[in-house]
PDB file of C-alpha atoms in Angstrom:
ATOM      1  CA  MET A 165       0.000   0.000   0.000  1.00 83.00           C
ATOM      2  CA  ASN A 166       1.140   3.540  -0.800  1.00 89.00           C
ATOM      3  CA  PRO A 167       2.725   5.031   2.377  1.00 92.00           C
ATOM      4  CA  TYR A 168       0.755   8.291   1.990  1.00 95.00           C
ATOM      5  CA  ILE A 169      -2.548   6.399   1.834  1.00 94.00           C
ATOM      6  CA  LEU A 170      -1.484   4.256   4.797  1.00 94.00           C
ATOM      7  CA  ALA A 171      -0.611   7.379   6.804  1.00 96.00           C
ATOM      8  CA  ILE A 172      -4.014   8.945   5.999  1.00 95.00           C
ATOM      9  CA  LEU A 173      -5.865   5.762   7.012  1.00 95.00           C
ATOM     10  CA  LEU A 174      -3.930   5.437  10.289  1.00 95.00           C
ATOM     11  CA  PHE A 175      -4.552   9.127  10.974  1.00 96.00           C
ATOM     12  CA  GLY A 176      -8.271   8.502  10.333  1.00 95.00           C
ATOM     13  CA  LEU A 177      -8.212   5.615  12.803  1.00 95.00           C
ATOM     14  CA  GLY A 178      -6.607   7.775  15.460  1.00 96.00           C
ATOM     15  CA  LEU A 179      -8.873  10.749  14.776  1.00 96.00           C
ATOM     16  CA  GLY A 180     -12.061   8.653  14.903  1.00 95.00           C
ATOM     17  CA  THR A 181     -11.154   7.222  18.309  1.00 95.00           C
ATOM     18  CA  THR A 182     -10.085  10.645  19.626  1.00 96.00           C
ATOM     19  CA  ILE A 183     -13.378  12.250  18.509  1.00 96.00           C
ATOM     20  CA  THR A 184     -15.358   9.535  20.326  1.00 95.00           C
ATOM     21  CA  PHE A 185     -13.174   9.953  23.435  1.00 94.00           C
ATOM     22  CA  ALA A 186     -13.630  13.726  23.479  1.00 94.00           C
ATOM     23  CA  SER A 187     -17.340  13.898  22.665  1.00 91.00           C
ATOM     24  CA  SER A 188     -20.162  14.506  25.099  1.00 90.00           C
ATOM     25  CA  HIS A 189     -22.800  14.524  22.337  1.00 92.00           C
ATOM     26  CA  TRP A 190     -24.171  11.297  20.846  1.00 93.00           C
ATOM     27  CA  LEU A 191     -23.974  12.541  17.246  1.00 94.00           C
ATOM     28  CA  LEU A 192     -20.270  13.351  17.588  1.00 95.00           C
ATOM     29  CA  ALA A 193     -19.573   9.987  19.246  1.00 95.00           C
ATOM     30  CA  TRP A 194     -21.369   8.225  16.376  1.00 95.00           C
ATOM     31  CA  MET A 195     -19.299  10.194  13.836  1.00 96.00           C
ATOM     32  CA  GLY A 196     -16.080   9.075  15.558  1.00 96.00           C
ATOM     33  CA  LEU A 197     -17.173   5.425  15.413  1.00 96.00           C
ATOM     34  CA  GLU A 198     -18.062   5.733  11.716  1.00 95.00           C
ATOM     35  CA  MET A 199     -14.673   7.320  10.917  1.00 95.00           C
ATOM     36  CA  ASN A 200     -13.007   4.423  12.694  1.00 94.00           C
ATOM     37  CA  THR A 201     -14.903   1.863  10.629  1.00 95.00           C
ATOM     38  CA  LEU A 202     -14.303   3.636   7.317  1.00 95.00           C
ATOM     39  CA  ALA A 203     -10.571   4.024   8.022  1.00 95.00           C
ATOM     40  CA  ILE A 204      -9.937   0.349   8.818  1.00 95.00           C
ATOM     41  CA  ILE A 205     -11.888  -1.096   5.866  1.00 95.00           C
ATOM     42  CA  PRO A 206      -9.216  -0.333   3.194  1.00 95.00           C
ATOM     43  CA  LEU A 207      -6.562  -1.755   5.568  1.00 94.00           C
ATOM     44  CA  MET A 208      -8.569  -4.980   5.868  1.00 94.00           C
ATOM     45  CA  ALA A 209      -9.107  -5.298   2.103  1.00 92.00           C
ATOM     46  CA  GLN A 210      -5.552  -4.355   1.051  1.00 89.00           C
ATOM     47  CA  HIS A 211      -4.648  -7.986   0.245  1.00 86.00           C
ATOM     48  CA  HIS A 212      -6.842  -8.789  -2.746  1.00 86.00           C
ATOM     49  CA  HIS A 213      -7.785 -12.225  -1.499  1.00 88.00           C
ATOM     50  CA  PRO A 214     -11.340 -13.661  -1.396  1.00 91.00           C
ATOM     51  CA  ARG A 215     -11.065 -14.373   2.365  1.00 93.00           C
ATOM     52  CA  ALA A 216      -9.921 -10.807   3.094  1.00 94.00           C
ATOM     53  CA  ILE A 217     -12.729  -9.298   1.002  1.00 95.00           C
ATOM     54  CA  GLU A 218     -15.286 -11.579   2.694  1.00 95.00           C
ATOM     55  CA  ALA A 219     -13.995 -10.621   6.150  1.00 95.00           C
ATOM     56  CA  THR A 220     -14.094  -6.914   5.243  1.00 96.00           C
ATOM     57  CA  THR A 221     -17.687  -7.180   3.983  1.00 96.00           C
ATOM     58  CA  LYS A 222     -18.798  -9.019   7.143  1.00 96.00           C
ATOM     59  CA  TYR A 223     -17.080  -6.433   9.315  1.00 96.00           C
ATOM     60  CA  PHE A 224     -18.585  -3.511   7.421  1.00 96.00           C
ATOM     61  CA  LEU A 225     -22.148  -4.884   7.593  1.00 96.00           C
ATOM     62  CA  THR A 226     -21.843  -5.674  11.319  1.00 96.00           C
ATOM     63  CA  GLN A 227     -20.389  -2.281  12.209  1.00 96.00           C
ATOM     64  CA  ALA A 228     -22.948  -0.457  10.038  1.00 96.00           C
ATOM     65  CA  ALA A 229     -25.800  -2.308  11.779  1.00 96.00           C
ATOM     66  CA  ALA A 230     -24.349  -1.501  15.224  1.00 96.00           C
ATOM     67  CA  ALA A 231     -23.809   2.173  14.330  1.00 96.00           C
ATOM     68  CA  ALA A 232     -27.354   2.471  12.932  1.00 96.00           C
ATOM     69  CA  THR A 233     -28.776   0.949  16.135  1.00 96.00           C
ATOM     70  CA  LEU A 234     -26.668   3.347  18.216  1.00 95.00           C
ATOM     71  CA  LEU A 235     -27.884   6.361  16.239  1.00 95.00           C
ATOM     72  CA  PHE A 236     -31.496   5.198  16.466  1.00 96.00           C
ATOM     73  CA  ALA A 237     -31.175   4.668  20.239  1.00 94.00           C
ATOM     74  CA  SER A 238     -29.601   8.102  20.793  1.00 94.00           C
ATOM     75  CA  VAL A 239     -32.346   9.779  18.712  1.00 94.00           C
ATOM     76  CA  THR A 240     -34.943   7.855  20.748  1.00 94.00           C
ATOM     77  CA  ASN A 241     -33.249   9.055  23.939  1.00 92.00           C
ATOM     78  CA  ALA A 242     -33.330  12.667  22.683  1.00 93.00           C
ATOM     79  CA  TRP A 243     -37.023  12.252  21.813  1.00 93.00           C
ATOM     80  CA  LEU A 244     -37.898  10.780  25.229  1.00 91.00           C
ATOM     81  CA  THR A 245     -35.706  12.944  27.474  1.00 89.00           C
ATOM     82  CA  GLY A 246     -34.999  16.040  25.368  1.00 88.00           C
ATOM     83  CA  GLN A 247     -31.191  16.002  25.511  1.00 87.00           C
ATOM     84  CA  TRP A 248     -28.196  14.471  23.667  1.00 90.00           C
ATOM     85  CA  GLU A 249     -25.659  14.207  26.507  1.00 90.00           C
ATOM     86  CA  ILE A 250     -23.824  10.871  26.591  1.00 88.00           C
ATOM     87  CA  GLN A 251     -23.829  10.676  30.383  1.00 84.00           C
ATOM     88  CA  GLN A 252     -27.554  11.477  30.684  1.00 81.00           C
ATOM     89  CA  ILE A 253     -29.031   8.173  29.533  1.00 82.00           C
ATOM     90  CA  THR A 254     -31.906   7.858  31.992  1.00 81.00           C
ATOM     91  CA  HIS A 255     -34.553   5.930  30.059  1.00 87.00           C
ATOM     92  CA  PRO A 256     -34.130   2.095  30.126  1.00 88.00           C
ATOM     93  CA  LEU A 257     -35.083   1.543  26.439  1.00 90.00           C
ATOM     94  CA  PRO A 258     -32.313   3.645  24.801  1.00 91.00           C
ATOM     95  CA  SER A 259     -29.879   2.486  27.513  1.00 90.00           C
ATOM     96  CA  THR A 260     -30.479  -1.195  26.632  1.00 92.00           C
ATOM     97  CA  MET A 261     -30.333  -0.545  22.869  1.00 94.00           C
ATOM     98  CA  ILE A 262     -27.073   1.413  23.158  1.00 93.00           C
ATOM     99  CA  THR A 263     -25.503  -1.281  25.355  1.00 93.00           C
ATOM    100  CA  LEU A 264     -26.436  -3.991  22.816  1.00 95.00           C
ATOM    101  CA  ALA A 265     -25.207  -1.879  19.865  1.00 96.00           C
ATOM    102  CA  LEU A 266     -21.826  -1.325  21.557  1.00 95.00           C
ATOM    103  CA  ALA A 267     -21.691  -5.027  22.507  1.00 95.00           C
ATOM    104  CA  LEU A 268     -22.137  -5.857  18.803  1.00 96.00           C
ATOM    105  CA  LYS A 269     -19.396  -3.368  17.897  1.00 95.00           C
ATOM    106  CA  ILE A 270     -16.778  -4.932  20.177  1.00 94.00           C
ATOM    107  CA  GLY A 271     -17.959  -8.535  19.734  1.00 93.00           C
ATOM    108  CA  LEU A 272     -19.472  -9.505  23.093  1.00 94.00           C
ATOM    109  CA  ALA A 273     -21.412 -12.783  23.219  1.00 88.00           C
ATOM    110  CA  PRO A 274     -24.092 -13.542  22.127  1.00 91.00           C
ATOM    111  CA  LEU A 275     -23.390 -10.894  19.433  1.00 93.00           C
ATOM    112  CA  HIS A 276     -19.915 -12.286  18.801  1.00 93.00           C
ATOM    113  CA  ALA A 277     -20.349 -14.570  15.768  1.00 93.00           C
ATOM    114  CA  TRP A 278     -18.753 -12.131  13.294  1.00 95.00           C
ATOM    115  CA  LEU A 279     -15.457 -11.694  15.199  1.00 95.00           C
ATOM    116  CA  PRO A 280     -13.730 -15.113  14.706  1.00 95.00           C
ATOM    117  CA  GLU A 281     -14.733 -15.180  11.025  1.00 94.00           C
ATOM    118  CA  VAL A 282     -13.498 -11.639  10.367  1.00 95.00           C
ATOM    119  CA  LEU A 283     -10.220 -12.085  12.238  1.00 95.00           C
ATOM    120  CA  GLN A 284      -9.547 -15.358  10.391  1.00 94.00           C
ATOM    121  CA  GLY A 285      -9.685 -13.546   7.039  1.00 93.00           C
ATOM    122  CA  LEU A 286      -7.156 -10.842   7.973  1.00 93.00           C
ATOM    123  CA  ASP A 287      -3.377 -10.714   8.195  1.00 92.00           C
ATOM    124  CA  LEU A 288      -1.905 -10.565  11.711  1.00 93.00           C
ATOM    125  CA  THR A 289      -1.086  -6.832  11.674  1.00 94.00           C
ATOM    126  CA  THR A 290      -4.627  -5.741  10.771  1.00 94.00           C
ATOM    127  CA  GLY A 291      -5.942  -8.403  13.157  1.00 94.00           C
ATOM    128  CA  LEU A 292      -3.921  -6.772  15.936  1.00 95.00           C
ATOM    129  CA  ILE A 293      -5.476  -3.350  15.192  1.00 95.00           C
ATOM    130  CA  LEU A 294      -8.939  -4.946  15.179  1.00 94.00           C
ATOM    131  CA  SER A 295      -8.328  -6.736  18.505  1.00 94.00           C
ATOM    132  CA  THR A 296      -6.901  -3.720  20.336  1.00 94.00           C
ATOM    133  CA  TRP A 297      -7.367  -0.200  18.926  1.00 94.00           C
ATOM    134  CA  GLN A 298     -10.861  -0.810  17.501  1.00 94.00           C
ATOM    135  CA  LYS A 299     -12.131  -1.780  20.959  1.00 93.00           C
ATOM    136  CA  LEU A 300     -11.186   1.556  22.545  1.00 94.00           C
ATOM    137  CA  ALA A 301     -13.907   3.898  21.230  1.00 94.00           C
ATOM    138  CA  PRO A 302     -16.945   1.644  21.954  1.00 94.00           C
ATOM    139  CA  PHE A 303     -15.434   0.783  25.344  1.00 92.00           C
ATOM    140  CA  ALA A 304     -15.092   4.467  26.214  1.00 92.00           C
ATOM    141  CA  LEU A 305     -18.812   4.905  25.498  1.00 93.00           C
ATOM    142  CA  ILE A 306     -19.777   1.867  27.609  1.00 91.00           C
ATOM    143  CA  LEU A 307     -17.699   3.306  30.473  1.00 89.00           C
ATOM    144  CA  GLN A 308     -19.382   6.689  30.126  1.00 88.00           C
ATOM    145  CA  ILE A 309     -22.986   5.533  30.009  1.00 86.00           C
ATOM    146  CA  GLN A 310     -22.634   3.098  32.950  1.00 74.00           C
ATOM    147  CA  PRO A 311     -25.815   1.296  31.819  1.00 67.00           C
ATOM    148  CA  SER A 312     -28.622   1.280  34.361  1.00 68.00           C
ATOM    149  CA  ASN A 313     -29.462  -2.298  33.373  1.00 72.00           C
ATOM    150  CA  SER A 314     -26.876  -4.117  35.504  1.00 82.00           C
ATOM    151  CA  THR A 315     -28.437  -7.555  34.843  1.00 89.00           C
ATOM    152  CA  LEU A 316     -27.846  -7.138  31.089  1.00 91.00           C
ATOM    153  CA  LEU A 317     -24.146  -6.404  31.661  1.00 91.00           C
ATOM    154  CA  ILE A 318     -23.705  -9.450  33.891  1.00 93.00           C
ATOM    155  CA  ILE A 319     -25.476 -11.681  31.315  1.00 94.00           C
ATOM    156  CA  LEU A 320     -23.288 -10.295  28.475  1.00 94.00           C
ATOM    157  CA  GLY A 321     -20.151 -10.700  30.593  1.00 94.00           C
ATOM    158  CA  LEU A 322     -20.862 -14.272  31.682  1.00 95.00           C
ATOM    159  CA  ALA A 323     -21.952 -15.342  28.177  1.00 95.00           C
ATOM    160  CA  SER A 324     -18.731 -13.883  26.747  1.00 96.00           C
ATOM    161  CA  THR A 325     -16.430 -15.598  29.261  1.00 95.00           C
ATOM    162  CA  LEU A 326     -18.159 -18.959  28.707  1.00 95.00           C
ATOM    163  CA  ILE A 327     -18.379 -18.741  24.891  1.00 95.00           C
ATOM    164  CA  GLY A 328     -14.820 -17.368  24.711  1.00 93.00           C
ATOM    165  CA  GLY A 329     -13.657 -20.447  26.618  1.00 92.00           C
ATOM    166  CA  TRP A 330     -15.760 -23.077  24.848  1.00 93.00           C
ATOM    167  CA  GLY A 331     -15.321 -21.624  21.360  1.00 91.00           C
ATOM    168  CA  GLY A 332     -11.530 -21.758  21.401  1.00 88.00           C
ATOM    169  CA  LEU A 333     -11.300 -25.426  22.452  1.00 89.00           C
ATOM    170  CA  ASN A 334     -11.733 -27.091  19.059  1.00 86.00           C
ATOM    171  CA  GLN A 335      -9.832 -24.487  16.989  1.00 88.00           C
ATOM    172  CA  THR A 336      -6.555 -25.067  15.178  1.00 88.00           C
ATOM    173  CA  GLN A 337      -6.352 -21.621  13.547  1.00 92.00           C
ATOM    174  CA  LEU A 338      -4.422 -19.162  15.727  1.00 92.00           C
ATOM    175  CA  ARG A 339      -6.421 -16.118  14.634  1.00 94.00           C
ATOM    176  CA  LYS A 340      -9.699 -17.787  15.633  1.00 94.00           C
ATOM    177  CA  ILE A 341      -8.189 -18.761  18.996  1.00 94.00           C
ATOM    178  CA  LEU A 342      -7.146 -15.130  19.537  1.00 94.00           C
ATOM    179  CA  ALA A 343     -10.664 -13.987  18.583  1.00 95.00           C
ATOM    180  CA  TYR A 344     -12.248 -16.257  21.206  1.00 95.00           C
ATOM    181  CA  SER A 345      -9.622 -15.106  23.689  1.00 94.00           C
ATOM    182  CA  SER A 346     -10.655 -11.506  22.932  1.00 95.00           C
ATOM    183  CA  ILE A 347     -14.339 -12.370  23.550  1.00 95.00           C
ATOM    184  CA  ALA A 348     -13.484 -14.013  26.894  1.00 95.00           C
ATOM    185  CA  HIS A 349     -11.332 -11.087  28.093  1.00 95.00           C
ATOM    186  CA  LEU A 350     -13.994  -8.552  27.132  1.00 95.00           C
ATOM    187  CA  GLY A 351     -16.474 -10.621  29.136  1.00 95.00           C
ATOM    188  CA  TRP A 352     -14.296 -10.261  32.256  1.00 95.00           C
ATOM    189  CA  MET A 353     -14.111  -6.495  31.742  1.00 95.00           C
ATOM    190  CA  ILE A 354     -17.877  -6.131  31.266  1.00 94.00           C
ATOM    191  CA  LEU A 355     -18.597  -8.235  34.375  1.00 93.00           C
ATOM    192  CA  VAL A 356     -16.815  -5.806  36.690  1.00 92.00           C
ATOM    193  CA  LEU A 357     -17.543  -2.584  34.752  1.00 91.00           C
ATOM    194  CA  GLN A 358     -20.421  -1.287  36.884  1.00 89.00           C
ATOM    195  CA  PHE A 359     -18.699  -2.065  40.201  1.00 91.00           C
ATOM    196  CA  SER A 360     -15.154  -0.857  39.505  1.00 91.00           C
ATOM    197  CA  PRO A 361     -14.431   1.037  36.236  1.00 91.00           C
ATOM    198  CA  SER A 362     -10.765   1.488  37.250  1.00 93.00           C
ATOM    199  CA  LEU A 363     -10.383  -2.302  37.477  1.00 94.00           C
ATOM    200  CA  THR A 364     -11.944  -2.623  34.010  1.00 94.00           C
ATOM    201  CA  LEU A 365      -9.338  -0.187  32.637  1.00 94.00           C
ATOM    202  CA  LEU A 366      -6.522  -2.132  34.331  1.00 95.00           C
ATOM    203  CA  THR A 367      -7.801  -5.360  32.740  1.00 95.00           C
ATOM    204  CA  LEU A 368      -8.062  -3.634  29.346  1.00 95.00           C
ATOM    205  CA  LEU A 369      -4.484  -2.368  29.598  1.00 95.00           C
ATOM    206  CA  THR A 370      -3.010  -5.753  30.563  1.00 95.00           C
ATOM    207  CA  TYR A 371      -5.071  -7.441  27.814  1.00 95.00           C
ATOM    208  CA  PHE A 372      -3.715  -4.969  25.223  1.00 95.00           C
ATOM    209  CA  ILE A 373      -0.093  -5.526  26.256  1.00 94.00           C
ATOM    210  CA  MET A 374      -0.414  -9.343  26.246  1.00 94.00           C
ATOM    211  CA  THR A 375      -2.366  -9.449  22.961  1.00 95.00           C
ATOM    212  CA  PHE A 376       0.189  -7.154  21.319  1.00 95.00           C
ATOM    213  CA  ALA A 377       3.007  -9.499  22.399  1.00 94.00           C
ATOM    214  CA  THR A 378       1.107 -12.622  21.229  1.00 93.00           C
ATOM    215  CA  PHE A 379       0.311 -11.213  17.776  1.00 94.00           C
ATOM    216  CA  LEU A 380       3.938 -10.116  17.326  1.00 93.00           C
ATOM    217  CA  VAL A 381       5.219 -13.594  18.269  1.00 91.00           C
ATOM    218  CA  PHE A 382       2.932 -15.207  15.690  1.00 91.00           C
ATOM    219  CA  LYS A 383       3.857 -12.567  13.105  1.00 92.00           C
ATOM    220  CA  LEU A 384       7.607 -13.076  13.583  1.00 89.00           C
ATOM    221  CA  ASN A 385       7.134 -16.856  13.307  1.00 86.00           C
ATOM    222  CA  LYS A 386       4.783 -16.434  10.310  1.00 87.00           C
ATOM    223  CA  SER A 387       2.394 -18.783  12.144  1.00 86.00           C
ATOM    224  CA  THR A 388      -1.297 -19.008  11.311  1.00 86.00           C
ATOM    225  CA  ASN A 389      -2.170 -22.442  12.729  1.00 87.00           C
ATOM    226  CA  ILE A 390      -0.996 -24.782  15.492  1.00 88.00           C
ATOM    227  CA  ASN A 391       1.066 -26.998  13.152  1.00 86.00           C
ATOM    228  CA  THR A 392       3.310 -24.118  12.078  1.00 85.00           C
ATOM    229  CA  LEU A 393       4.049 -23.339  15.737  1.00 85.00           C
ATOM    230  CA  ALA A 394       5.914 -26.652  16.035  1.00 82.00           C
ATOM    231  CA  THR A 395       8.676 -25.393  13.703  1.00 82.00           C
ATOM    232  CA  SER A 396       9.183 -22.094  15.532  1.00 82.00           C
ATOM    233  CA  TRP A 397      12.124 -23.369  17.625  1.00 81.00           C
ATOM    234  CA  THR A 398      14.362 -23.533  14.546  1.00 81.00           C
ATOM    235  CA  LYS A 399      13.325 -20.005  13.451  1.00 80.00           C
ATOM    236  CA  ALA A 400      13.681 -18.116  16.754  1.00 82.00           C
ATOM    237  CA  PRO A 401      14.840 -20.167  19.760  1.00 84.00           C
ATOM    238  CA  ALA A 402      14.858 -17.290  22.303  1.00 86.00           C
ATOM    239  CA  LEU A 403      11.397 -16.107  21.267  1.00 86.00           C
ATOM    240  CA  THR A 404      10.031 -19.664  21.412  1.00 85.00           C
ATOM    241  CA  ALA A 405      11.355 -20.043  24.965  1.00 86.00           C
ATOM    242  CA  LEU A 406       9.563 -16.845  26.063  1.00 88.00           C
ATOM    243  CA  ALA A 407       6.336 -17.323  24.075  1.00 88.00           C
ATOM    244  CA  PRO A 408       4.719 -19.889  26.461  1.00 90.00           C
ATOM    245  CA  LEU A 409       5.043 -17.316  29.272  1.00 92.00           C
ATOM    246  CA  ILE A 410       3.134 -14.769  27.165  1.00 92.00           C
ATOM    247  CA  LEU A 411       0.476 -17.321  26.170  1.00 92.00           C
ATOM    248  CA  LEU A 412      -0.039 -18.626  29.708  1.00 93.00           C
ATOM    249  CA  SER A 413      -0.199 -15.064  31.013  1.00 93.00           C
ATOM    250  CA  LEU A 414      -2.955 -14.362  28.465  1.00 92.00           C
ATOM    251  CA  GLY A 415      -4.742 -17.457  29.787  1.00 90.00           C
ATOM    252  CA  GLY A 416      -4.484 -16.150  33.360  1.00 89.00           C
ATOM    253  CA  LEU A 417      -2.173 -18.735  34.941  1.00 90.00           C
ATOM    254  CA  PRO A 418      -0.847 -17.706  38.358  1.00 87.00           C
ATOM    255  CA  PRO A 419       1.685 -16.235  39.158  1.00 88.00           C
ATOM    256  CA  LEU A 420       1.920 -14.544  35.722  1.00 91.00           C
ATOM    257  CA  THR A 421       0.669 -10.996  34.999  1.00 92.00           C
ATOM    258  CA  GLY A 422      -2.591 -12.063  33.347  1.00 92.00           C
ATOM    259  CA  PHE A 423      -3.755 -13.661  36.599  1.00 94.00           C
ATOM    260  CA  MET A 424      -3.726 -10.345  38.505  1.00 95.00           C
ATOM    261  CA  PRO A 425      -6.786  -8.643  36.881  1.00 95.00           C
ATOM    262  CA  LYS A 426      -8.789 -11.897  36.993  1.00 95.00           C
ATOM    263  CA  TRP A 427      -8.034 -12.361  40.666  1.00 95.00           C
ATOM    264  CA  LEU A 428      -9.039  -8.766  41.458  1.00 96.00           C
ATOM    265  CA  ILE A 429     -12.250  -9.132  39.398  1.00 96.00           C
ATOM    266  CA  LEU A 430     -13.202 -12.354  41.236  1.00 95.00           C
ATOM    267  CA  GLN A 431     -12.555 -10.590  44.542  1.00 95.00           C
ATOM    268  CA  GLU A 432     -14.708  -7.602  43.528  1.00 94.00           C
ATOM    269  CA  LEU A 433     -17.585  -9.806  42.296  1.00 94.00           C
ATOM    270  CA  THR A 434     -17.549 -11.780  45.566  1.00 95.00           C
ATOM    271  CA  LYS A 435     -17.637  -8.514  47.549  1.00 94.00           C
ATOM    272  CA  GLN A 436     -20.714  -7.441  45.540  1.00 92.00           C
ATOM    273  CA  GLY A 437     -22.527 -10.672  46.465  1.00 90.00           C
ATOM    274  CA  LEU A 438     -22.108 -12.247  43.022  1.00 91.00           C
ATOM    275  CA  ALA A 439     -20.261 -15.407  44.094  1.00 93.00           C
ATOM    276  CA  PRO A 440     -22.127 -17.661  41.548  1.00 93.00           C
ATOM    277  CA  ALA A 441     -21.119 -15.344  38.664  1.00 93.00           C
ATOM    278  CA  ALA A 442     -17.525 -15.266  39.961  1.00 94.00           C
ATOM    279  CA  THR A 443     -17.467 -19.100  40.125  1.00 95.00           C
ATOM    280  CA  LEU A 444     -18.764 -19.424  36.543  1.00 94.00           C
ATOM    281  CA  ALA A 445     -16.199 -16.890  35.296  1.00 93.00           C
ATOM    282  CA  ALA A 446     -13.365 -18.710  37.109  1.00 93.00           C
ATOM    283  CA  LEU A 447     -14.416 -22.045  35.592  1.00 93.00           C
ATOM    284  CA  SER A 448     -14.553 -20.498  32.100  1.00 92.00           C
ATOM    285  CA  ALA A 449     -10.995 -19.198  32.636  1.00 91.00           C
ATOM    286  CA  LEU A 450      -9.889 -22.830  32.980  1.00 92.00           C
ATOM    287  CA  LEU A 451     -11.255 -23.539  29.484  1.00 90.00           C
ATOM    288  CA  SER A 452      -9.242 -20.635  28.044  1.00 90.00           C
ATOM    289  CA  LEU A 453      -6.164 -21.811  29.907  1.00 92.00           C
ATOM    290  CA  TYR A 454      -6.510 -25.255  28.337  1.00 91.00           C
ATOM    291  CA  PHE A 455      -6.148 -24.014  24.766  1.00 88.00           C
ATOM    292  CA  TYR A 456      -3.222 -21.758  25.718  1.00 91.00           C
ATOM    293  CA  LEU A 457      -1.516 -24.776  27.264  1.00 92.00           C
ATOM    294  CA  ARG A 458      -2.126 -26.557  23.945  1.00 89.00           C
ATOM    295  CA  LEU A 459      -0.372 -23.740  22.053  1.00 89.00           C
ATOM    296  CA  SER A 460       2.522 -23.685  24.528  1.00 88.00           C
ATOM    297  CA  TYR A 461       2.906 -27.449  24.194  1.00 87.00           C
ATOM    298  CA  ALA A 462       2.908 -27.186  20.382  1.00 84.00           C
ATOM    299  CA  MET A 463       5.667 -24.566  20.551  1.00 83.00           C
ATOM    300  CA  SER A 464       7.825 -26.672  22.843  1.00 78.00           C
ATOM    301  CA  LEU A 465       7.483 -29.892  20.796  1.00 73.00           C
ATOM    302  CA  THR A 466      10.673 -29.393  18.813  1.00 63.00           C
ATOM    303  CA  ILE A 467      12.841 -28.153  21.713  1.00 58.00           C
ATOM    304  CA  SER A 468      15.715 -30.607  22.032  1.00 52.00           C
TER     305      SER A 468
END
């Protein structure tokens, strides 16, 4: 891709997210989200491959549907309450619609089906942008509205942690595994969002750092499925020795970094009297850990 075009698209990505961050008006926030979507679409379709074009089309349709729902909900809110402020969502109907639209945008279960398919059709660099940067703007809006419907958030969070765990078990494609991992981590963040936003931000930050490292490891090894991981020892021995630590940290194995936010979230949920939800989330983390152990084992197969 022409470097000037690439620079413009990356600038558009940054500007879209910044506009959403800075806005207090629903129309401006919607504009920022739309700029984000329009800027990443050429990046997704830059490799003229049927899978990439299919993934781009799926992503565009999903994001357009979510953005339309968001705009409709914010107009409904303005009609019912007479104001456009993001933090003044008082009516339950627009609040629920906006929460579901943003859940569709970031890929929370049960609105997650597009994410593994889209990520599978992209190269690892664009996949990294989709898994990290593209989550920021919708997440900022979810943090700002603090939906009044706490039951909906807990259902979305628990469904995401469980589906993120179960979905990754029978996968051999690394990008699909990372997509299910993304769904599971977002579920953890949504679970604790209404009780401790600062803890949600800590989890988001650690998830970004670990996902960035994982994508870069796979990119340097040119790995797209589990079989290609087995040859990584001959390509980069030092990286292969460190990679299981990154993967197991992403899975949340104590005493690695990824365990810290999960532990704090479980503690917070128990304090709030949600011990059953905390138990379900902890059990789903074991499922995620299983497929990370599988990846780590595949990487260490050829170590002699």
